[in-house]
Each structure stands twice: as C-alpha cells, then as structure tokens.
Short mmCIF file of C-alpha atoms in Angstrom, two decimals:
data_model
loop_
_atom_site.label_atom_id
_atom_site.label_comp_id
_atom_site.label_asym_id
_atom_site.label_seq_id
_atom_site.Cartn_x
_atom_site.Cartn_y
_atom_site.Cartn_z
CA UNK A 800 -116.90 72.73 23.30
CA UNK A 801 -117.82 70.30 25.99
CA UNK A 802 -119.16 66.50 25.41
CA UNK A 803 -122.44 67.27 26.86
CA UNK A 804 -122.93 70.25 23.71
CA UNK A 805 -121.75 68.04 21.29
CA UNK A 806 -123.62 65.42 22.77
CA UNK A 807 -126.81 67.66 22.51
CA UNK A 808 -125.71 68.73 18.94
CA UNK A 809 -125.85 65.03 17.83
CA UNK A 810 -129.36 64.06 19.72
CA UNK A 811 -131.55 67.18 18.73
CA UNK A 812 -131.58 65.85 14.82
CA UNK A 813 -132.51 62.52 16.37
CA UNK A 814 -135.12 63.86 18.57
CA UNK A 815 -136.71 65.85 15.63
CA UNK A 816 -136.79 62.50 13.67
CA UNK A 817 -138.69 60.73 16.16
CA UNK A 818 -140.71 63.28 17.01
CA UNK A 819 -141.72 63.44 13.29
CA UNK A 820 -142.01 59.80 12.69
CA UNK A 821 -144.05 59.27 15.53
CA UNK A 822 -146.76 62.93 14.76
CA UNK A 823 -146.73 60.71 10.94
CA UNK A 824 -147.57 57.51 12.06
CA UNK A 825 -150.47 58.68 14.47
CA UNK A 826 -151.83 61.13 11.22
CA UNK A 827 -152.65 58.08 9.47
CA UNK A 828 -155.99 55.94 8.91
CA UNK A 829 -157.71 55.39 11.93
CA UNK A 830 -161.09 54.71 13.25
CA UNK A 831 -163.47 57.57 13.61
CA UNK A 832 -164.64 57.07 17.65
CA UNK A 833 -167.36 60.00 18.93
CA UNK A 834 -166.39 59.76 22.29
CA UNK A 835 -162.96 60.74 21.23
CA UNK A 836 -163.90 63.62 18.87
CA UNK A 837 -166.42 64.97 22.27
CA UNK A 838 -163.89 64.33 24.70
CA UNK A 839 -161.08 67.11 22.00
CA UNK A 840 -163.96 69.40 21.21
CA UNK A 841 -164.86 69.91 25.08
CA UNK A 842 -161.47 69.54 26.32
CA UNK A 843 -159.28 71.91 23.74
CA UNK A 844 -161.90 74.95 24.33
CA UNK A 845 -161.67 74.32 28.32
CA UNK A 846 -157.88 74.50 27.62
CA UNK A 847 -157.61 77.80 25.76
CA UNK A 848 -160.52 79.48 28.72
CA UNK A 849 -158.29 78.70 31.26
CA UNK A 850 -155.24 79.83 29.25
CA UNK A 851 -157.02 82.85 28.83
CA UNK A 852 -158.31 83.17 32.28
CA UNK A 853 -155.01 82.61 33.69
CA UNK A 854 -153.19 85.31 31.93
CA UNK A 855 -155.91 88.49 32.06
CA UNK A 856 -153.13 90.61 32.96
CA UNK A 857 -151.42 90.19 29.64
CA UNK A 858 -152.60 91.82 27.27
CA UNK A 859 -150.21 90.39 24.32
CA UNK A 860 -150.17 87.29 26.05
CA UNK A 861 -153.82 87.01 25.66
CA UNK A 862 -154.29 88.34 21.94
CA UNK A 863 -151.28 85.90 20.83
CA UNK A 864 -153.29 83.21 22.38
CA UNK A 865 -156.78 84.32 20.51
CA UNK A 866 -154.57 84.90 17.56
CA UNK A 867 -153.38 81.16 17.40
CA UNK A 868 -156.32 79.73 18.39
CA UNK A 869 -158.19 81.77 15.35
CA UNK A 870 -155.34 80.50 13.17
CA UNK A 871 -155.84 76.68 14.18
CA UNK A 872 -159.43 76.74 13.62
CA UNK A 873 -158.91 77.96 10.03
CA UNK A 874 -156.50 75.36 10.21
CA UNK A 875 -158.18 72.74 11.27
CA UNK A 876 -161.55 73.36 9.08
CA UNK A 877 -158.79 73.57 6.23
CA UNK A 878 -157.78 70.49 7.39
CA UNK A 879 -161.64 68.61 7.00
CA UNK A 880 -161.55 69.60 3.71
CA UNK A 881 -158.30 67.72 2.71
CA UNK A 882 -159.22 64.67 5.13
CA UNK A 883 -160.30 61.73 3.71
CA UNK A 884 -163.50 59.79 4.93
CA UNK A 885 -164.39 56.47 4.35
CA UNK A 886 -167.75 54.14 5.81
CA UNK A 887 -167.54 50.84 5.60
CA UNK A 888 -170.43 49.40 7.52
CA UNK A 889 -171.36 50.67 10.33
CA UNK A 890 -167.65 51.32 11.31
CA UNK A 891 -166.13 54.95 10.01
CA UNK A 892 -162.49 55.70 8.96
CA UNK A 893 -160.82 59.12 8.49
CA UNK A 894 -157.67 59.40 7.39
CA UNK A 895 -156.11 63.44 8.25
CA UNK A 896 -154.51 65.75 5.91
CA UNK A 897 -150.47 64.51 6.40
CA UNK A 898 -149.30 68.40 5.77
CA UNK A 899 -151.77 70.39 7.96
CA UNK A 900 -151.01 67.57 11.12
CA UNK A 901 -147.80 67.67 10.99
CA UNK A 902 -146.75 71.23 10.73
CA UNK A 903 -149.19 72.05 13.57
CA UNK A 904 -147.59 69.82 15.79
CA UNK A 905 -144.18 69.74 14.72
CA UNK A 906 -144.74 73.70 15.82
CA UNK A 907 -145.90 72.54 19.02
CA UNK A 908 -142.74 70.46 19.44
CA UNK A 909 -140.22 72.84 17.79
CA UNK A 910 -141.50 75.26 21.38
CA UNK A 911 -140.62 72.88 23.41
CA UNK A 912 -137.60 71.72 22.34
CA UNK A 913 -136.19 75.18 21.80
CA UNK A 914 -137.40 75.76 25.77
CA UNK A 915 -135.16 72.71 26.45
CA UNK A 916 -132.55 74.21 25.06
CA UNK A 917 -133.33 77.64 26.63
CA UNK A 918 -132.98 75.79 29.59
CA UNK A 919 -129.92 73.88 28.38
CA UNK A 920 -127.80 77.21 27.69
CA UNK A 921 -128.79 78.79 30.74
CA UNK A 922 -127.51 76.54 32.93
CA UNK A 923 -124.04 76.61 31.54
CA UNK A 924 -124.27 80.77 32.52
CA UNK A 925 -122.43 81.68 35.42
CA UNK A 926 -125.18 83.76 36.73
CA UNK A 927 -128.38 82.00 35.07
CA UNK A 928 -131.43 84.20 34.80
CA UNK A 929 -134.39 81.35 34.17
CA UNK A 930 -137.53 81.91 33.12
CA UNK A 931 -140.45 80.62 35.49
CA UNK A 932 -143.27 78.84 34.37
CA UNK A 933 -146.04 81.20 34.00
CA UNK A 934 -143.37 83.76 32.19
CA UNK A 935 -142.63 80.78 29.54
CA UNK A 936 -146.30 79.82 29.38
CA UNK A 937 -147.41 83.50 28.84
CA UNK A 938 -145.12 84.44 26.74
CA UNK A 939 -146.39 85.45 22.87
CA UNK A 940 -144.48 82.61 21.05
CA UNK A 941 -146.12 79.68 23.46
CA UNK A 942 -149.28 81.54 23.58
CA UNK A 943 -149.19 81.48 19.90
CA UNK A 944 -148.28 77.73 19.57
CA UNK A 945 -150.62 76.38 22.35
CA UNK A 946 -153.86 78.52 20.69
CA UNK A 947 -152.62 77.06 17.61
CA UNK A 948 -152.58 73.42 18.54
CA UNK A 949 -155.68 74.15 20.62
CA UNK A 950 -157.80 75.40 17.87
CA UNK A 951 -156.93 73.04 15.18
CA UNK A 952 -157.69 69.98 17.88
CA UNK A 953 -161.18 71.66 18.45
CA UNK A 954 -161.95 72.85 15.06
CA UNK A 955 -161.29 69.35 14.02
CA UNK A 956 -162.65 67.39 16.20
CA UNK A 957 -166.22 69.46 15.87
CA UNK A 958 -166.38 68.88 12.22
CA UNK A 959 -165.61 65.27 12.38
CA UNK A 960 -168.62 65.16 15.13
CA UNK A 961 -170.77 66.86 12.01
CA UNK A 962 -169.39 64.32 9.70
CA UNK A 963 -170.56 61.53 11.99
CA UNK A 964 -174.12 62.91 12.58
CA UNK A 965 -174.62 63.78 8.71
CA UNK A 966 -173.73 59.85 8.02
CA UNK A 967 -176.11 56.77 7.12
CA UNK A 968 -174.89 53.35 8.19
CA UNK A 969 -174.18 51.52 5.22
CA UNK A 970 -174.93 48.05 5.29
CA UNK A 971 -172.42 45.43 6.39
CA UNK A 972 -170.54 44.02 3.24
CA UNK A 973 -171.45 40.41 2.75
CA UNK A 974 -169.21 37.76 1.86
CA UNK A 975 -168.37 35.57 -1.20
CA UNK A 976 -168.29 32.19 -0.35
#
C-alpha cells in the first residue's frame, strides 16, 4: 500500500468530521434575513432549470434530477415543521431541524467526496478511463443528490418567506432599570 493511500485512509475520517462539524454549526440559531430566503428560493429553482435544461437528452438523468428535487421539497417542508421560530422585536430567529440539515447535506458531501476518490483510484490505473464533467454531473446518483439539496434549499427558503409575511412585529422588550 503506498503512503499517499494510507495517507488518504487517515484524512477521509478527518474530512467527514469537519465537514460535519462545520454543516452543524451553520444549522444552528440564526437570524431570519428576507433577502437571503429570496435570493435561495429564486436561485435553487434557476439551478435545477438549467440542470434540467442542460441534460434533455437524458432521460434518467433528468427523472433522477425531478426525483430528488421532489424528495427535497418534502424534505424541506418536513423540515418547517420541526424548525423552531422565535420573534423577539422586530428582529426574527429560526433555528433548523439539526437531523433533516444535516443528512441532506452530508449527502451532498458524501458525492463529492466519493468523486474525489473516483478520481483518486483512477489515477493510480495504468490506463485511466475518467469520467468528464457533464458524464459525472448527469449521472443518476449526482442528479439525485443535487435535486435533493436543490429542493430542500427552495422548499425551505419559500416557507420561511411565508413565515415572515404571516408575522406581526412584536414590540421591542423594554428594560428594567
């Protein structure tokens, strides 16, 4: 076994632990901002057209794609339900279901990293055979993946625009002197 393998071998558990600490620490409490819930619900949808758009020709491509993207938005309006909302103010908080989050995007990352090592193992072929970009991007389990992320991100993000518009300022909390 060469030292770059076991060198691998000994990163990739690391890798996953950041990758986890750092999807758990942004799924926490955080400040409910309209702009950013417009700019995911516009941007995620424009995402998964042009996905779709790009691959036409493939068929399976294309229903894997619709397939996660239908999955995520179940997800994701799953997700509302366990997400906790709190007004203080006129400020807003939300603070994401932990389980939903993370297992969409630890999905998201598990692709990638298993294309890194895709690309790790072929290079140490004699005669590699790689995969090009648009055969990796259409292919069912990233089509999956990328509709999934995609349609949780959107389905999210439009419910937590309906939350906003369906709330009342509350009045600022006053102080005891």
């Amino acid at each position: 076994m060469e030292m770059t393998t076991i060198a691998l071998l000994v990163l990739i558990p690391l890798l996953v632990w950041r990758i986890y600490s750092r999807i758990k620490s942004m799924l926490k409490r955080q400040e409910s901002l309209v702009w950013r819930h417009w700019l995911s619900a516009v941007a995620f949808p424009v995402l998964l057209a042009w996905l779709a758009l790009s691959m036409l020709d493939n068929v399976l491509g294309l229903s894997c794609l619709a397939a996660g993207a239908l999955g995520g938005a179940w997800l994701g309006v799953f997700g509302l339900k366990g997400t906790r909302f709190e007004t203080i103010g006129k400020r807003y908080f939300f603070t994401p279901n932990l389980r939903i989050g993370i297992t969409v995007f630890m999905l998201f990352a598990a692709r990638m990293l298993y294309r890194g090592l895709e690309l790790y193992m072929i290079s140490r072929v004699e005669t590699p055979n790689l995969m090009s970009q648009t055969e990796f991007v259409q292919s069912p389990a990233t089509t999956v993946v990328l509709g999934l992320v995609a349609g949780y991100c959107a389905a999210f993000s439009i419910g937590m625009i309906r939350w906003r518009r369906a709330q009342q300022p509350l009045p600022e909390p006053k102080e005891l002197n």
